PDB file of C-alpha atoms in Angstrom:
ATOM      1  CA  UNK A 816     -18.020 -46.474  94.000  1.00  0.00           C
ATOM      2  CA  UNK A 817     -15.268 -47.908  93.005  1.00  0.00           C
ATOM      3  CA  UNK A 818     -12.548 -46.107  90.676  1.00  0.00           C
ATOM      4  CA  UNK A 819     -11.938 -47.732  86.930  1.00  0.00           C
ATOM      5  CA  UNK A 820      -8.451 -49.543  86.975  1.00  0.00           C
ATOM      6  CA  UNK A 821      -6.979 -49.140  83.855  1.00  0.00           C
ATOM      7  CA  UNK A 822      -3.359 -51.206  83.120  1.00  0.00           C
ATOM      8  CA  UNK A 823      -1.629 -50.448  79.538  1.00  0.00           C
ATOM      9  CA  UNK A 824      -1.973 -46.680  78.109  1.00  0.00           C
ATOM     10  CA  UNK A 825      -0.652 -45.028  75.009  1.00  0.00           C
ATOM     11  CA  UNK A 826       0.204 -41.607  74.213  1.00  0.00           C
ATOM     12  CA  UNK A 827      -0.191 -40.522  70.559  1.00  0.00           C
ATOM     13  CA  UNK A 828       1.947 -37.248  70.174  1.00  0.00           C
ATOM     14  CA  UNK A 829       4.374 -37.794  72.707  1.00  0.00           C
ATOM     15  CA  UNK A 830       7.708 -35.480  73.088  1.00  0.00           C
ATOM     16  CA  UNK A 831       8.374 -33.182  75.945  1.00  0.00           C
ATOM     17  CA  UNK A 832       6.170 -31.425  78.251  1.00  0.00           C
ATOM     18  CA  UNK A 833       2.759 -33.131  79.100  1.00  0.00           C
ATOM     19  CA  UNK A 834       3.155 -36.080  77.472  1.00  0.00           C
ATOM     20  CA  UNK A 835       6.386 -36.890  79.280  1.00  0.00           C
ATOM     21  CA  UNK A 836       4.145 -35.745  82.337  1.00  0.00           C
ATOM     22  CA  UNK A 837       1.693 -38.007  82.067  1.00  0.00           C
ATOM     23  CA  UNK A 838       3.977 -40.768  81.054  1.00  0.00           C
ATOM     24  CA  UNK A 839       6.038 -40.332  84.108  1.00  0.00           C
ATOM     25  CA  UNK A 840       2.877 -40.624  85.874  1.00  0.00           C
ATOM     26  CA  UNK A 841       1.215 -43.670  84.419  1.00  0.00           C
ATOM     27  CA  UNK A 842       4.169 -45.168  85.032  1.00  0.00           C
ATOM     28  CA  UNK A 843       4.190 -44.184  88.740  1.00  0.00           C
ATOM     29  CA  UNK A 844       1.150 -45.814  88.940  1.00  0.00           C
ATOM     30  CA  UNK A 845       2.029 -49.112  87.764  1.00  0.00           C
ATOM     31  CA  UNK A 846       0.509 -48.784  84.087  1.00  0.00           C
ATOM     32  CA  UNK A 847       2.451 -49.931  81.365  1.00  0.00           C
ATOM     33  CA  UNK A 848       3.099 -46.930  78.950  1.00  0.00           C
ATOM     34  CA  UNK A 849       3.552 -47.146  74.593  1.00  0.00           C
ATOM     35  CA  UNK A 850       4.279 -43.941  73.226  1.00  0.00           C
ATOM     36  CA  UNK A 851       3.991 -42.755  69.471  1.00  0.00           C
ATOM     37  CA  UNK A 852       5.332 -39.938  67.989  1.00  0.00           C
ATOM     38  CA  UNK A 853       6.424 -39.235  64.073  1.00  0.00           C
ATOM     39  CA  UNK A 854      10.075 -39.204  65.209  1.00  0.00           C
ATOM     40  CA  UNK A 855      11.110 -41.677  67.861  1.00  0.00           C
ATOM     41  CA  UNK A 856      15.070 -40.606  68.810  1.00  0.00           C
ATOM     42  CA  UNK A 857      13.619 -37.784  70.823  1.00  0.00           C
ATOM     43  CA  UNK A 858      12.017 -40.115  73.321  1.00  0.00           C
ATOM     44  CA  UNK A 859      14.883 -42.209  74.680  1.00  0.00           C
ATOM     45  CA  UNK A 860      15.574 -40.740  77.406  1.00  0.00           C
ATOM     46  CA  UNK A 861      11.880 -40.748  78.370  1.00  0.00           C
ATOM     47  CA  UNK A 862      11.462 -44.453  77.969  1.00  0.00           C
ATOM     48  CA  UNK A 863      14.142 -45.126  80.070  1.00  0.00           C
ATOM     49  CA  UNK A 864      12.895 -43.382  82.444  1.00  0.00           C
ATOM     50  CA  UNK A 865       9.487 -44.934  82.775  1.00  0.00           C
ATOM     51  CA  UNK A 866      10.027 -47.743  81.019  1.00  0.00           C
ATOM     52  CA  UNK A 867       7.499 -46.803  77.884  1.00  0.00           C
ATOM     53  CA  UNK A 868       8.161 -48.762  74.580  1.00  0.00           C
ATOM     54  CA  UNK A 869       8.203 -46.416  70.995  1.00  0.00           C
ATOM     55  CA  UNK A 870       6.663 -46.472  68.097  1.00  0.00           C
ATOM     56  CA  UNK A 871       7.240 -44.522  64.822  1.00  0.00           C
ATOM     57  CA  UNK A 872       4.091 -43.285  63.719  1.00  0.00           C
ATOM     58  CA  UNK A 873       2.050 -40.461  61.661  1.00  0.00           C
ATOM     59  CA  UNK A 874      -0.909 -40.150  63.419  1.00  0.00           C
ATOM     60  CA  UNK A 875      -2.325 -38.605  60.183  1.00  0.00           C
ATOM     61  CA  UNK A 876      -2.315 -42.344  57.800  1.00  0.00           C
ATOM     62  CA  UNK A 877      -4.966 -44.052  58.794  1.00  0.00           C
ATOM     63  CA  UNK A 878      -2.559 -47.172  57.608  1.00  0.00           C
ATOM     64  CA  UNK A 879       0.321 -46.161  59.496  1.00  0.00           C
ATOM     65  CA  UNK A 880      -2.466 -45.883  63.011  1.00  0.00           C
ATOM     66  CA  UNK A 881      -3.564 -49.555  61.970  1.00  0.00           C
ATOM     67  CA  UNK A 882      -0.126 -51.176  62.338  1.00  0.00           C
ATOM     68  CA  UNK A 883       0.659 -48.729  65.374  1.00  0.00           C
ATOM     69  CA  UNK A 884      -1.911 -50.368  67.735  1.00  0.00           C
ATOM     70  CA  UNK A 885      -1.559 -53.805  66.231  1.00  0.00           C
ATOM     71  CA  UNK A 886       2.135 -53.831  67.709  1.00  0.00           C
ATOM     72  CA  UNK A 887       1.072 -52.369  70.876  1.00  0.00           C
ATOM     73  CA  UNK A 888      -1.268 -55.141  71.269  1.00  0.00           C
ATOM     74  CA  UNK A 889       1.473 -57.516  70.544  1.00  0.00           C
ATOM     75  CA  UNK A 890       3.910 -56.068  72.241  1.00  0.00           C
ATOM     76  CA  UNK A 891       2.449 -54.735  75.527  1.00  0.00           C
ATOM     77  CA  UNK A 892      -1.076 -55.606  75.244  1.00  0.00           C
ATOM     78  CA  UNK A 893      -4.311 -53.973  74.767  1.00  0.00           C
ATOM     79  CA  UNK A 894      -4.029 -50.021  75.681  1.00  0.00           C
ATOM     80  CA  UNK A 895      -7.355 -49.060  78.029  1.00  0.00           C
ATOM     81  CA  UNK A 896      -6.355 -45.722  78.637  1.00  0.00           C
ATOM     82  CA  UNK A 897      -5.578 -43.561  74.509  1.00  0.00           C
ATOM     83  CA  UNK A 898      -4.150 -40.653  74.669  1.00  0.00           C
ATOM     84  CA  UNK A 899      -3.995 -38.351  71.881  1.00  0.00           C
ATOM     85  CA  UNK A 900      -1.605 -35.276  72.549  1.00  0.00           C
ATOM     86  CA  UNK A 901      -0.612 -34.416  68.686  1.00  0.00           C
ATOM     87  CA  UNK A 902      -1.544 -31.238  66.787  1.00  0.00           C
ATOM     88  CA  UNK A 903      -0.015 -28.820  64.479  1.00  0.00           C
ATOM     89  CA  UNK A 904      -0.253 -24.904  63.970  1.00  0.00           C
ATOM     90  CA  UNK A 905      -0.693 -23.143  60.366  1.00  0.00           C
ATOM     91  CA  UNK A 906       0.265 -19.311  61.135  1.00  0.00           C
ATOM     92  CA  UNK A 907      -0.397 -15.965  59.419  1.00  0.00           C
ATOM     93  CA  UNK A 908      -2.726 -13.802  57.800  1.00  0.00           C
ATOM     94  CA  UNK A 909      -5.378 -15.350  56.888  1.00  0.00           C
ATOM     95  CA  UNK A 910      -5.182 -14.326  52.932  1.00  0.00           C
ATOM     96  CA  UNK A 911      -1.577 -15.611  53.238  1.00  0.00           C
ATOM     97  CA  UNK A 912      -2.253 -18.995  54.283  1.00  0.00           C
ATOM     98  CA  UNK A 913      -1.489 -22.108  51.959  1.00  0.00           C
ATOM     99  CA  UNK A 914      -3.709 -24.211  51.688  1.00  0.00           C
ATOM    100  CA  UNK A 915      -1.573 -27.598  51.771  1.00  0.00           C
ATOM    101  CA  UNK A 916      -0.715 -26.052  55.130  1.00  0.00           C
ATOM    102  CA  UNK A 917      -3.821 -25.577  56.713  1.00  0.00           C
ATOM    103  CA  UNK A 918      -4.975 -29.392  55.647  1.00  0.00           C
ATOM    104  CA  UNK A 919      -1.738 -30.267  57.004  1.00  0.00           C
ATOM    105  CA  UNK A 920      -2.517 -28.345  60.261  1.00  0.00           C
ATOM    106  CA  UNK A 921      -6.162 -30.019  60.224  1.00  0.00           C
ATOM    107  CA  UNK A 922      -5.459 -33.467  59.772  1.00  0.00           C
ATOM    108  CA  UNK A 923      -2.566 -33.720  62.565  1.00  0.00           C
ATOM    109  CA  UNK A 924      -5.064 -32.048  65.137  1.00  0.00           C
ATOM    110  CA  UNK A 925      -7.951 -33.856  64.194  1.00  0.00           C
ATOM    111  CA  UNK A 926      -8.416 -36.180  61.915  1.00  0.00           C
ATOM    112  CA  UNK A 927      -5.611 -37.689  63.673  1.00  0.00           C
ATOM    113  CA  UNK A 928      -7.464 -37.740  66.812  1.00  0.00           C
ATOM    114  CA  UNK A 929     -10.206 -39.557  64.475  1.00  0.00           C
ATOM    115  CA  UNK A 930      -7.764 -42.051  63.344  1.00  0.00           C
ATOM    116  CA  UNK A 931      -6.550 -42.956  67.032  1.00  0.00           C
ATOM    117  CA  UNK A 932      -9.814 -43.170  68.469  1.00  0.00           C
ATOM    118  CA  UNK A 933     -11.575 -45.291  66.097  1.00  0.00           C
ATOM    119  CA  UNK A 934      -8.679 -48.354  66.843  1.00  0.00           C
ATOM    120  CA  UNK A 935      -8.962 -47.361  70.141  1.00  0.00           C
ATOM    121  CA  UNK A 936     -12.555 -47.880  70.317  1.00  0.00           C
ATOM    122  CA  UNK A 937     -12.490 -51.030  68.525  1.00  0.00           C
ATOM    123  CA  UNK A 938     -10.802 -52.566  71.002  1.00  0.00           C
ATOM    124  CA  UNK A 939     -12.043 -51.430  74.106  1.00  0.00           C
ATOM    125  CA  UNK A 940     -15.524 -52.520  72.528  1.00  0.00           C
ATOM    126  CA  UNK A 941     -15.427 -55.761  73.368  1.00  0.00           C
ATOM    127  CA  UNK A 942     -14.996 -55.319  77.238  1.00  0.00           C
ATOM    128  CA  UNK A 943     -17.293 -52.654  77.168  1.00  0.00           C
ATOM    129  CA  UNK A 944     -14.059 -50.544  79.188  1.00  0.00           C
ATOM    130  CA  UNK A 945     -11.458 -47.745  78.522  1.00  0.00           C
ATOM    131  CA  UNK A 946     -10.875 -44.071  78.780  1.00  0.00           C
ATOM    132  CA  UNK A 947      -9.945 -41.983  75.318  1.00  0.00           C
ATOM    133  CA  UNK A 948      -8.146 -38.311  75.972  1.00  0.00           C
ATOM    134  CA  UNK A 949      -8.361 -35.305  74.011  1.00  0.00           C
ATOM    135  CA  UNK A 950      -5.668 -32.472  74.557  1.00  0.00           C
ATOM    136  CA  UNK A 951      -7.452 -29.444  73.603  1.00  0.00           C
ATOM    137  CA  UNK A 952      -5.944 -25.886  74.067  1.00  0.00           C
ATOM    138  CA  UNK A 953      -7.597 -22.475  73.823  1.00  0.00           C
ATOM    139  CA  UNK A 954      -8.232 -22.583  70.562  1.00  0.00           C
ATOM    140  CA  UNK A 955     -10.529 -25.100  71.169  1.00  0.00           C
ATOM    141  CA  UNK A 956     -13.179 -22.315  72.425  1.00  0.00           C
ATOM    142  CA  UNK A 957     -11.818 -19.112  71.026  1.00  0.00           C
ATOM    143  CA  UNK A 958     -10.520 -18.561  67.425  1.00  0.00           C
ATOM    144  CA  UNK A 959      -7.534 -16.040  67.640  1.00  0.00           C
ATOM    145  CA  UNK A 960      -5.924 -13.983  65.005  1.00  0.00           C
ATOM    146  CA  UNK A 961      -3.716 -14.844  62.491  1.00  0.00           C
ATOM    147  CA  UNK A 962      -4.267 -18.531  63.971  1.00  0.00           C
ATOM    148  CA  UNK A 963      -7.568 -19.889  62.065  1.00  0.00           C
ATOM    149  CA  UNK A 964      -5.989 -23.671  61.036  1.00  0.00           C
ATOM    150  CA  UNK A 965      -5.060 -24.110  64.315  1.00  0.00           C
ATOM    151  CA  UNK A 966      -8.375 -22.783  65.833  1.00  0.00           C
ATOM    152  CA  UNK A 967     -10.485 -25.221  62.828  1.00  0.00           C
ATOM    153  CA  UNK A 968      -8.255 -28.682  64.130  1.00  0.00           C
ATOM    154  CA  UNK A 969      -8.740 -27.581  68.077  1.00  0.00           C
ATOM    155  CA  UNK A 970     -12.731 -27.405  67.307  1.00  0.00           C
ATOM    156  CA  UNK A 971     -12.687 -29.992  65.608  1.00  0.00           C
ATOM    157  CA  UNK A 972     -10.995 -32.414  67.811  1.00  0.00           C
ATOM    158  CA  UNK A 973     -13.709 -30.866  70.346  1.00  0.00           C
ATOM    159  CA  UNK A 974     -16.846 -31.946  68.309  1.00  0.00           C
ATOM    160  CA  UNK A 975     -15.019 -35.431  68.081  1.00  0.00           C
ATOM    161  CA  UNK A 976     -14.714 -35.673  71.689  1.00  0.00           C
ATOM    162  CA  UNK A 977     -18.211 -34.343  72.449  1.00  0.00           C
ATOM    163  CA  UNK A 978     -19.801 -36.614  70.251  1.00  0.00           C
ATOM    164  CA  UNK A 979     -17.507 -39.881  70.946  1.00  0.00           C
ATOM    165  CA  UNK A 980     -18.935 -39.312  74.537  1.00  0.00           C
ATOM    166  CA  UNK A 981     -22.294 -39.050  74.156  1.00  0.00           C
ATOM    167  CA  UNK A 982     -22.262 -42.174  71.835  1.00  0.00           C
ATOM    168  CA  UNK A 983     -20.165 -44.086  73.625  1.00  0.00           C
ATOM    169  CA  UNK A 984     -20.270 -43.474  77.263  1.00  0.00           C
ATOM    170  CA  UNK A 985     -23.201 -45.670  77.753  1.00  0.00           C
ATOM    171  CA  UNK A 986     -20.720 -48.308  76.647  1.00  0.00           C
ATOM    172  CA  UNK A 987     -18.410 -47.965  79.247  1.00  0.00           C
ATOM    173  CA  UNK A 988     -16.085 -45.407  77.276  1.00  0.00           C
ATOM    174  CA  UNK A 989     -15.179 -42.252  78.990  1.00  0.00           C
ATOM    175  CA  UNK A 990     -14.230 -39.830  76.306  1.00  0.00           C
ATOM    176  CA  UNK A 991     -12.976 -36.598  78.239  1.00  0.00           C
ATOM    177  CA  UNK A 992     -11.430 -33.526  76.328  1.00  0.00           C
ATOM    178  CA  UNK A 993      -9.358 -30.999  77.622  1.00  0.00           C
ATOM    179  CA  UNK A 994      -9.150 -27.274  77.642  1.00  0.00           C
ATOM    180  CA  UNK A 995      -5.152 -25.999  77.951  1.00  0.00           C
ATOM    181  CA  UNK A 996      -6.425 -22.726  78.040  1.00  0.00           C
ATOM    182  CA  UNK A 997      -2.816 -21.158  78.829  1.00  0.00           C
ATOM    183  CA  UNK A 998       0.895 -21.610  78.029  1.00  0.00           C
ATOM    184  CA  UNK A 999       2.431 -24.859  79.369  1.00  0.00           C
ATOM    185  CA  UNK A1000       5.962 -24.901  81.305  1.00  0.00           C
ATOM    186  CA  UNK A1001       8.898 -26.331  80.201  1.00  0.00           C
ATOM    187  CA  UNK A1002      12.695 -25.968  80.032  1.00  0.00           C
ATOM    188  CA  UNK A1003      12.672 -23.735  77.006  1.00  0.00           C
ATOM    189  CA  UNK A1004       9.714 -21.337  78.077  1.00  0.00           C
ATOM    190  CA  UNK A1005       9.131 -19.822  81.375  1.00  0.00           C
ATOM    191  CA  UNK A1006       7.041 -17.004  82.241  1.00  0.00           C
ATOM    192  CA  UNK A1007       8.655 -14.191  82.806  1.00  0.00           C
ATOM    193  CA  UNK A1008       9.686 -11.865  85.892  1.00  0.00           C
ATOM    194  CA  UNK A1009       6.994  -9.982  86.001  1.00  0.00           C
ATOM    195  CA  UNK A1010       4.228 -12.684  85.899  1.00  0.00           C
ATOM    196  CA  UNK A1011       5.308 -15.305  88.059  1.00  0.00           C
ATOM    197  CA  UNK A1012       3.368 -18.621  87.726  1.00  0.00           C
ATOM    198  CA  UNK A1013       1.743 -17.589  84.862  1.00  0.00           C
ATOM    199  CA  UNK A1014       2.165 -20.520  83.258  1.00  0.00           C
ATOM    200  CA  UNK A1015       0.787 -24.106  83.292  1.00  0.00           C
ATOM    201  CA  UNK A1016       2.975 -26.849  85.200  1.00  0.00           C
ATOM    202  CA  UNK A1017       2.818 -29.909  83.154  1.00  0.00           C
ATOM    203  CA  UNK A1018       2.714 -32.353  86.136  1.00  0.00           C
ATOM    204  CA  UNK A1019      -0.194 -30.229  87.592  1.00  0.00           C
ATOM    205  CA  UNK A1020      -2.042 -30.976  83.947  1.00  0.00           C
ATOM    206  CA  UNK A1021      -0.532 -34.598  84.102  1.00  0.00           C
ATOM    207  CA  UNK A1022      -2.633 -34.692  87.249  1.00  0.00           C
ATOM    208  CA  UNK A1023      -6.330 -33.493  86.040  1.00  0.00           C
ATOM    209  CA  UNK A1024      -6.095 -36.053  83.690  1.00  0.00           C
ATOM    210  CA  UNK A1025      -5.281 -38.759  86.096  1.00  0.00           C
ATOM    211  CA  UNK A1026      -8.216 -37.098  88.577  1.00  0.00           C
ATOM    212  CA  UNK A1027     -10.810 -37.709  85.133  1.00  0.00           C
ATOM    213  CA  UNK A1028      -9.263 -41.288  85.098  1.00  0.00           C
ATOM    214  CA  UNK A1029     -10.345 -42.139  88.416  1.00  0.00           C
ATOM    215  CA  UNK A1030     -13.849 -40.896  88.396  1.00  0.00           C
ATOM    216  CA  UNK A1031     -16.676 -43.127  89.328  1.00  0.00           C
ATOM    217  CA  UNK A1032     -18.722 -43.408  86.199  1.00  0.00           C
ATOM    218  CA  UNK A1033     -21.885 -42.063  88.086  1.00  0.00           C
ATOM    219  CA  UNK A1034     -20.287 -38.857  87.243  1.00  0.00           C
ATOM    220  CA  UNK A1035     -18.198 -38.676  83.988  1.00  0.00           C
ATOM    221  CA  UNK A1036     -16.752 -35.322  83.114  1.00  0.00           C
ATOM    222  CA  UNK A1037     -16.370 -35.364  79.346  1.00  0.00           C
ATOM    223  CA  UNK A1038     -14.380 -32.009  79.376  1.00  0.00           C
ATOM    224  CA  UNK A1039     -12.434 -30.285  81.700  1.00  0.00           C
ATOM    225  CA  UNK A1040     -11.121 -26.795  81.196  1.00  0.00           C
ATOM    226  CA  UNK A1041      -7.436 -25.995  83.060  1.00  0.00           C
ATOM    227  CA  UNK A1042      -5.829 -22.510  83.504  1.00  0.00           C
ATOM    228  CA  UNK A1043      -3.325 -20.630  85.742  1.00  0.00           C
ATOM    229  CA  UNK A1044      -4.357 -19.727  89.076  1.00  0.00           C
ATOM    230  CA  UNK A1045      -3.816 -16.150  88.273  1.00  0.00           C
ATOM    231  CA  UNK A1046      -5.482 -16.605  84.346  1.00  0.00           C
ATOM    232  CA  UNK A1047      -7.954 -13.446  84.007  1.00  0.00           C
ATOM    233  CA  UNK A1048     -11.388 -14.793  82.321  1.00  0.00           C
TER     234      UNK A1048
END
């Protein structure tokens, strides 16, 4: 049971944290990496470290997403791994939520995932090979108070992934959704002293993505749920 081989990766919604850990891991494995974000100036150090190229893109704009894939294809090659890591929130009491803010949160968390996935699938289908990975959250499966827009977006993204997996897995495209059920550790966000190891290490999460990428197609998963080992269900 030989593991699939991948050559080029595109991470949309790149920045510090999980996407940076993914970029480092993929680069170490010999995979060329492209990074896309609304603002690319924050990606300079990561690009220097990993050899990645950065591209500016608003994932909610169909024209910009199509342009992004065209540039990546010409300058790096057709990505056979695409990670959608973008999301947006609009917090507040339900009756106080601003409709435009809610629409934007859903657009970034879910509609952008559709746009990116559609461009990726168009390029993967001819070779019947590729992987599309969606980053979800606790809100993908449970809506929290004062966080309805985030739950709406993440529920939609999960539904997109499930539908795509059922349609595209038989055509050689591995679609997987990751429920990141907890806070992700960062330099600006560490566990409280009384709760050590209560956050997810982004490098450990990235390893989970890599393990899914290595699955033989006879035993693909469409969803992986990750949480700290001390988490209470």
